[in-house]
CSV table of C-alpha atoms and ligand atoms in Angstrom, one decimal:
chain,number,residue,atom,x,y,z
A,298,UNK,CA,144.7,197.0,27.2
A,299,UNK,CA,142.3,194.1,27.9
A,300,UNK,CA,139.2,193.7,28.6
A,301,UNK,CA,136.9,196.1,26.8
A,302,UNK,CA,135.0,193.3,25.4
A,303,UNK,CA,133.8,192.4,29.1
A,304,UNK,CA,133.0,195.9,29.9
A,305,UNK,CA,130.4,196.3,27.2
A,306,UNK,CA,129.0,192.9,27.7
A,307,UNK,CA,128.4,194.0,31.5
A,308,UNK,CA,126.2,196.7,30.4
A,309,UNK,CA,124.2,195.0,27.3
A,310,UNK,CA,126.3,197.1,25.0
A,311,UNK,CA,128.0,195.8,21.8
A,312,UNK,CA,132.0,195.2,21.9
A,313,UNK,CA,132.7,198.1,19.8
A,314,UNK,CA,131.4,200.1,22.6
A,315,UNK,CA,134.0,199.1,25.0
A,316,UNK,CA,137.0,199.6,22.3
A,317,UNK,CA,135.7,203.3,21.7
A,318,UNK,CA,135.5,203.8,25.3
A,319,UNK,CA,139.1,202.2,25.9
A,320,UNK,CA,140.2,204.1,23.3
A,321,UNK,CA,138.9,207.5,25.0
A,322,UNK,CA,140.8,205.8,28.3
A,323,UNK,CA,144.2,206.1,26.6
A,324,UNK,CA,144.7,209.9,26.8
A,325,UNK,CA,143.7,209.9,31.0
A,326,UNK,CA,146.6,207.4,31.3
A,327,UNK,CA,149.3,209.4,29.4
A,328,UNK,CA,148.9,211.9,31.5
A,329,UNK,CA,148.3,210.3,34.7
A,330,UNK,CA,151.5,208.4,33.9
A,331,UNK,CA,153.7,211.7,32.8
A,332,UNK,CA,152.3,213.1,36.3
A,333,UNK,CA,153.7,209.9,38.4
A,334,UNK,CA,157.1,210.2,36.3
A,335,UNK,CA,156.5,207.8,33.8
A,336,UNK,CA,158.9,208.5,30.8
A,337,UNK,CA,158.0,205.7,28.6
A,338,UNK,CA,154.7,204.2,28.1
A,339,UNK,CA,153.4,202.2,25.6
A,340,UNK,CA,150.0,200.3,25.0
A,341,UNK,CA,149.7,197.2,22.9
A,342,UNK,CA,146.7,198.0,20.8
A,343,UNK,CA,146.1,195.3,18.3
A,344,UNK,CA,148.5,192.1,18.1
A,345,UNK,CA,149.3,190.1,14.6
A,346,UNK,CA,146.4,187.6,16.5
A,347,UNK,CA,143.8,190.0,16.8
A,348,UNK,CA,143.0,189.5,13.0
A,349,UNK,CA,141.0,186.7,13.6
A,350,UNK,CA,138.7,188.5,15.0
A,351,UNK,CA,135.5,188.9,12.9
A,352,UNK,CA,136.0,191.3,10.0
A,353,UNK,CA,133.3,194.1,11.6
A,354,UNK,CA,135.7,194.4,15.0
A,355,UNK,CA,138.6,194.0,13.4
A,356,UNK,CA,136.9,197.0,10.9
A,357,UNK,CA,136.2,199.1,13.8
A,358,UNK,CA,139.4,199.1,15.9
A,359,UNK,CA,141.1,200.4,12.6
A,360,UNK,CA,138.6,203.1,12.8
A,361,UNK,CA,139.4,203.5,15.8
A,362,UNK,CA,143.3,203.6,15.5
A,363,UNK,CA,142.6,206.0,12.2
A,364,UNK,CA,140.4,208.4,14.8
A,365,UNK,CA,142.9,208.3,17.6
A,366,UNK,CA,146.1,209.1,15.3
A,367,UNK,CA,144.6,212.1,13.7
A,368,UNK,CA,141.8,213.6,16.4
A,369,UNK,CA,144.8,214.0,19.1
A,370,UNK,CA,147.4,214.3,17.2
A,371,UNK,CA,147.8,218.3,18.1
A,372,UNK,CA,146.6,217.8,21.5
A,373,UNK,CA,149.3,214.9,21.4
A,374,UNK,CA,151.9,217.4,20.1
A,375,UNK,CA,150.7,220.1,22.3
A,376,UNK,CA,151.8,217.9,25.3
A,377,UNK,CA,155.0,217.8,24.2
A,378,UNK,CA,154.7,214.1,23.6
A,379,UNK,CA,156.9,211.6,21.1
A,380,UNK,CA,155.1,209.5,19.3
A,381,UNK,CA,156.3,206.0,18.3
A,382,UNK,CA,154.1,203.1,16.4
A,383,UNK,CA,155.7,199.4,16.7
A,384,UNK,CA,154.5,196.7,14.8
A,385,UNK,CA,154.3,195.7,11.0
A,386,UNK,CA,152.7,198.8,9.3
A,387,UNK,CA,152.6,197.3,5.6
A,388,UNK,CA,149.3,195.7,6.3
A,389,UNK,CA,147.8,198.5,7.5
A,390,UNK,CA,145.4,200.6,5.6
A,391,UNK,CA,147.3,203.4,3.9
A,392,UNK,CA,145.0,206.4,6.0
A,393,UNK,CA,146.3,204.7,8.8
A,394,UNK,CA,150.3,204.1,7.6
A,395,UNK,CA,149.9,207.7,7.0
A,396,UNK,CA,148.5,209.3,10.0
A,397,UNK,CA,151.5,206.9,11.7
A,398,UNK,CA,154.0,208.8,9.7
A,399,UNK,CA,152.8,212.5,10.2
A,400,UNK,CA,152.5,211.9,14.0
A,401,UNK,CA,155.9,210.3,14.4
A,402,UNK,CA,157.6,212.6,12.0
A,403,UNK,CA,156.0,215.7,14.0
A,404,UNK,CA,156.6,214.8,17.6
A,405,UNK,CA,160.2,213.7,16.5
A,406,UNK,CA,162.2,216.1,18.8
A,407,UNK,CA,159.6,216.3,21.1
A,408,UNK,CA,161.1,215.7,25.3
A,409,UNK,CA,158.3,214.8,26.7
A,410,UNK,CA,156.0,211.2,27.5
A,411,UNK,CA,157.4,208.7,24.8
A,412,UNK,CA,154.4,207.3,24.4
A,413,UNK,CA,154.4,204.2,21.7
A,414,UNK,CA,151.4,202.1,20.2
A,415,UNK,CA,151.8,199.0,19.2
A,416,UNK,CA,149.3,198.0,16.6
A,417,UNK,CA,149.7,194.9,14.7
A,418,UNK,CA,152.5,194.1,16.5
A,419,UNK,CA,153.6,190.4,17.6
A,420,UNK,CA,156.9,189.8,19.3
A,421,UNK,CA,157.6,186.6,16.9
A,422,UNK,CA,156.9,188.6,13.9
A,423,UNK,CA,159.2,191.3,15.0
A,424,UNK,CA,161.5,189.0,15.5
A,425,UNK,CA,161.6,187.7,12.3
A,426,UNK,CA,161.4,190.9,10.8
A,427,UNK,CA,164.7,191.7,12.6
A,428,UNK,CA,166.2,188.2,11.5
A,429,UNK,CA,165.1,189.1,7.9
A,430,UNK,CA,167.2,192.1,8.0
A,431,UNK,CA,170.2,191.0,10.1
A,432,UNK,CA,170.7,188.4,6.8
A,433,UNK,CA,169.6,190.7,4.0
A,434,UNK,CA,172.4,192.8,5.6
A,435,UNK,CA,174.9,190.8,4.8
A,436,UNK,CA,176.0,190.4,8.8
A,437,UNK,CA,178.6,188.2,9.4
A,438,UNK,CA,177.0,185.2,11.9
A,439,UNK,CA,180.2,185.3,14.3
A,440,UNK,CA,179.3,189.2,14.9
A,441,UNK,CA,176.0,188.8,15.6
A,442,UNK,CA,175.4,189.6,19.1
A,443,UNK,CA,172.2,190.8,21.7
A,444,UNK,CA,172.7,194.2,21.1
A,445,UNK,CA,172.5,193.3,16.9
A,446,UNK,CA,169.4,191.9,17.2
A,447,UNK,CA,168.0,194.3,20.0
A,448,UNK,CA,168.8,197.4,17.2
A,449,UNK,CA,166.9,195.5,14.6
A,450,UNK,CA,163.9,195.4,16.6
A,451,UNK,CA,161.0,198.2,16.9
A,452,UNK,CA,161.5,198.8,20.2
A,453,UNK,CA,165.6,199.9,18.8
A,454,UNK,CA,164.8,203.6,20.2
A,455,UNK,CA,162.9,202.5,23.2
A,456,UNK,CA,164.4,201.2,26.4
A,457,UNK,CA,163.1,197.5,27.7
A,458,UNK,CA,160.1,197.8,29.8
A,459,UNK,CA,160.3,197.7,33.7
A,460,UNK,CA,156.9,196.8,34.5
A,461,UNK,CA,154.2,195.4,32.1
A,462,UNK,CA,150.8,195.4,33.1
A,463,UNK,CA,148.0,193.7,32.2
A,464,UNK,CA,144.5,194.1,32.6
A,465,UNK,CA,141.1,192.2,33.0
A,466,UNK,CA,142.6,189.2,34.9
A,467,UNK,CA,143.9,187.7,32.0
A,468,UNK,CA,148.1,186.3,33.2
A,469,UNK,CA,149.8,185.3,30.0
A,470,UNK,CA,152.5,187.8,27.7
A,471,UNK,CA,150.5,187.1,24.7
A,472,UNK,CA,153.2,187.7,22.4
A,473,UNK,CA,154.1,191.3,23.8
A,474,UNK,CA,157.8,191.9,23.6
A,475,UNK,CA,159.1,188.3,24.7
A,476,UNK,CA,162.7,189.8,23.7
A,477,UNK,CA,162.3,192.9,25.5
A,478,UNK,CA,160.9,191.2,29.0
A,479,UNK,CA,163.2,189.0,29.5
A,480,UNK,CA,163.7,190.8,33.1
A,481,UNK,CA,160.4,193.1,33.3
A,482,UNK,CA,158.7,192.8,36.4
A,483,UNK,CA,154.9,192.0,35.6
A,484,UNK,CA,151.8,193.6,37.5
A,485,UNK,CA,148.5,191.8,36.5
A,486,UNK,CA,144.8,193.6,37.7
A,487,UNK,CA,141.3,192.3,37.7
A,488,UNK,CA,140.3,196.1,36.3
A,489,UNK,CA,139.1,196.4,32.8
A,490,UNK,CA,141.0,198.7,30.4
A,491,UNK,CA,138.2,201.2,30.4
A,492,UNK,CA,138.0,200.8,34.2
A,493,UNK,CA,142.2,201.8,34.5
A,494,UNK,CA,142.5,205.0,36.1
A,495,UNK,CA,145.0,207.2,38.0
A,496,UNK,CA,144.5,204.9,41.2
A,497,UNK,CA,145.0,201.4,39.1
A,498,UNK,CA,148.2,202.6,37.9
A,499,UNK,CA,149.9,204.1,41.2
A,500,UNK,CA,148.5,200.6,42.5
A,501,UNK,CA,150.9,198.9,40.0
A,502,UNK,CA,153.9,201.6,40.7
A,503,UNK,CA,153.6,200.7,44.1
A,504,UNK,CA,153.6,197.0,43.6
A,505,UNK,CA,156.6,197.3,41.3
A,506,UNK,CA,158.4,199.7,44.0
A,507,UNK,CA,158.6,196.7,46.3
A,508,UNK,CA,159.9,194.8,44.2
A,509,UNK,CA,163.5,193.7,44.5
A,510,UNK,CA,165.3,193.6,41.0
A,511,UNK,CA,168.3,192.0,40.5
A,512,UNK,CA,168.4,191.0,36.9
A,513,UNK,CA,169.7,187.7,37.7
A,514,UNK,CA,172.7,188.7,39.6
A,515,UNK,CA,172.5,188.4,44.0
B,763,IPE,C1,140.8,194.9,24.1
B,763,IPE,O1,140.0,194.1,24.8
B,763,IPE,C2,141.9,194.3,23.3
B,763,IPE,C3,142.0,194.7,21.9
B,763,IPE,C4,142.4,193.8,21.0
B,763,IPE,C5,141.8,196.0,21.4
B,763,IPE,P1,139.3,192.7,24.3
B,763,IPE,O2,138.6,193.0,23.0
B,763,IPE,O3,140.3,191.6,24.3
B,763,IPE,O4,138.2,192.5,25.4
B,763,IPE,P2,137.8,191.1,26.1
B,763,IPE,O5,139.0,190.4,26.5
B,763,IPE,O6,137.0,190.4,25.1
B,763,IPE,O7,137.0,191.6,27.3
B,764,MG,MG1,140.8,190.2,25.5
């Protein structure tokens, strides 16, 4: 979800602006993507970079996460919607580790959108993380295989993306699930994240239905 930054700037407003109003973009898009079909979505909301970031943004995107996990969490539920959070929670604020916990525990046998957040997430870390426990384990190295390290990751529950997309113009993976997209097809847009609508996204669908997938085989 990039670009919010840019879309305040254009209209003399302060960053923060543009994070609230991408924020307030997020709901639109789970629904626009349960209506085109869309089973699994997930938006990378804060990477294990973005803390360098000066302390006041940084200050209110948690805010932000804090609002967004509890205001829609029964409109969330209501929608039949599971919710998943990826990343590593321990340095979260405990409000927000929380809210994480009540929301996932809640829409647990829920059958609609899976919809997951990523928030402090970093594919390196996670795979570290996964490493870490792998070895703490007690695997044997000969047995380690894909599918070990795969179930050691977050994403474990979730299947590996088909199309990522990114916004704002910006063409790099920026540490987003580097495991996980090893064959993801990839959609980029000059649209800002507060910008992405119903028409960006059937844009990207349509672009990704063209495309011709064959995972490395002929
Ligand atoms: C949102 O957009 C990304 C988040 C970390 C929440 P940016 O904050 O990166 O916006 P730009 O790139 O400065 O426009
Ligand atoms: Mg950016």
């Amino acid at each position: 979800m990039d670009g919010n930054g840019r879309w305040a700037k254009k209209r003399g407003m302060p960053r923060t602006f543009g994070h609230a109003q991408g924020s307030e973009n997020v709901e639109m898009v789970c629904e626009d993507a349960w209506t085109l079909g869309i089973k699994y979505l997930t938006v990378y909301a804060f990477s294990t970079e973005n803390w360098k970031r000066p302390s006041d943004e940084v200050n209110t995107l948690m805010e932000l996460f804090l609002d967004y996990l509890t205001d829609y969490h029964d409109k969330m539920i209501s929608k039949n919607m599971r919710v998943r959070c990826i990343g590593d929670r321990t340095a979260l604020s405990e409000d927000i580790q929380n809210a994480i916990a009540v929301l996932e525990s809640d829409s647990s046998a829920n059958t609609g959108l899976n919809f997951t957040i990523a928030i402090n997430y970093g594919g390196r870390d996670e795979i570290t993380r996964a490493v870490r426990n792998i070895v703490s384990e007690g695997v044997d190295p000969a047995d380690i295989t894909e599918e070990t390290i795969t179930a050691h990751l977050d994403t474990a529950s979730i299947p590996d993306p088909d199309l990522v997309i990114r916004t704002s113009g910006e063409e790099r993976l920026s540490n987003f699930m580097p495991w996980q997209t090893a064959y993801s097809e990839f959609y980029y847009t000059d649209v800002l994240w507060p910008d992405f609508d119903m028409e960006t996204l059937k844009d990207a669908c349509r672009s990704f239905s063209r495309r011709s997938r064959r995972h490395g085989g002929l």
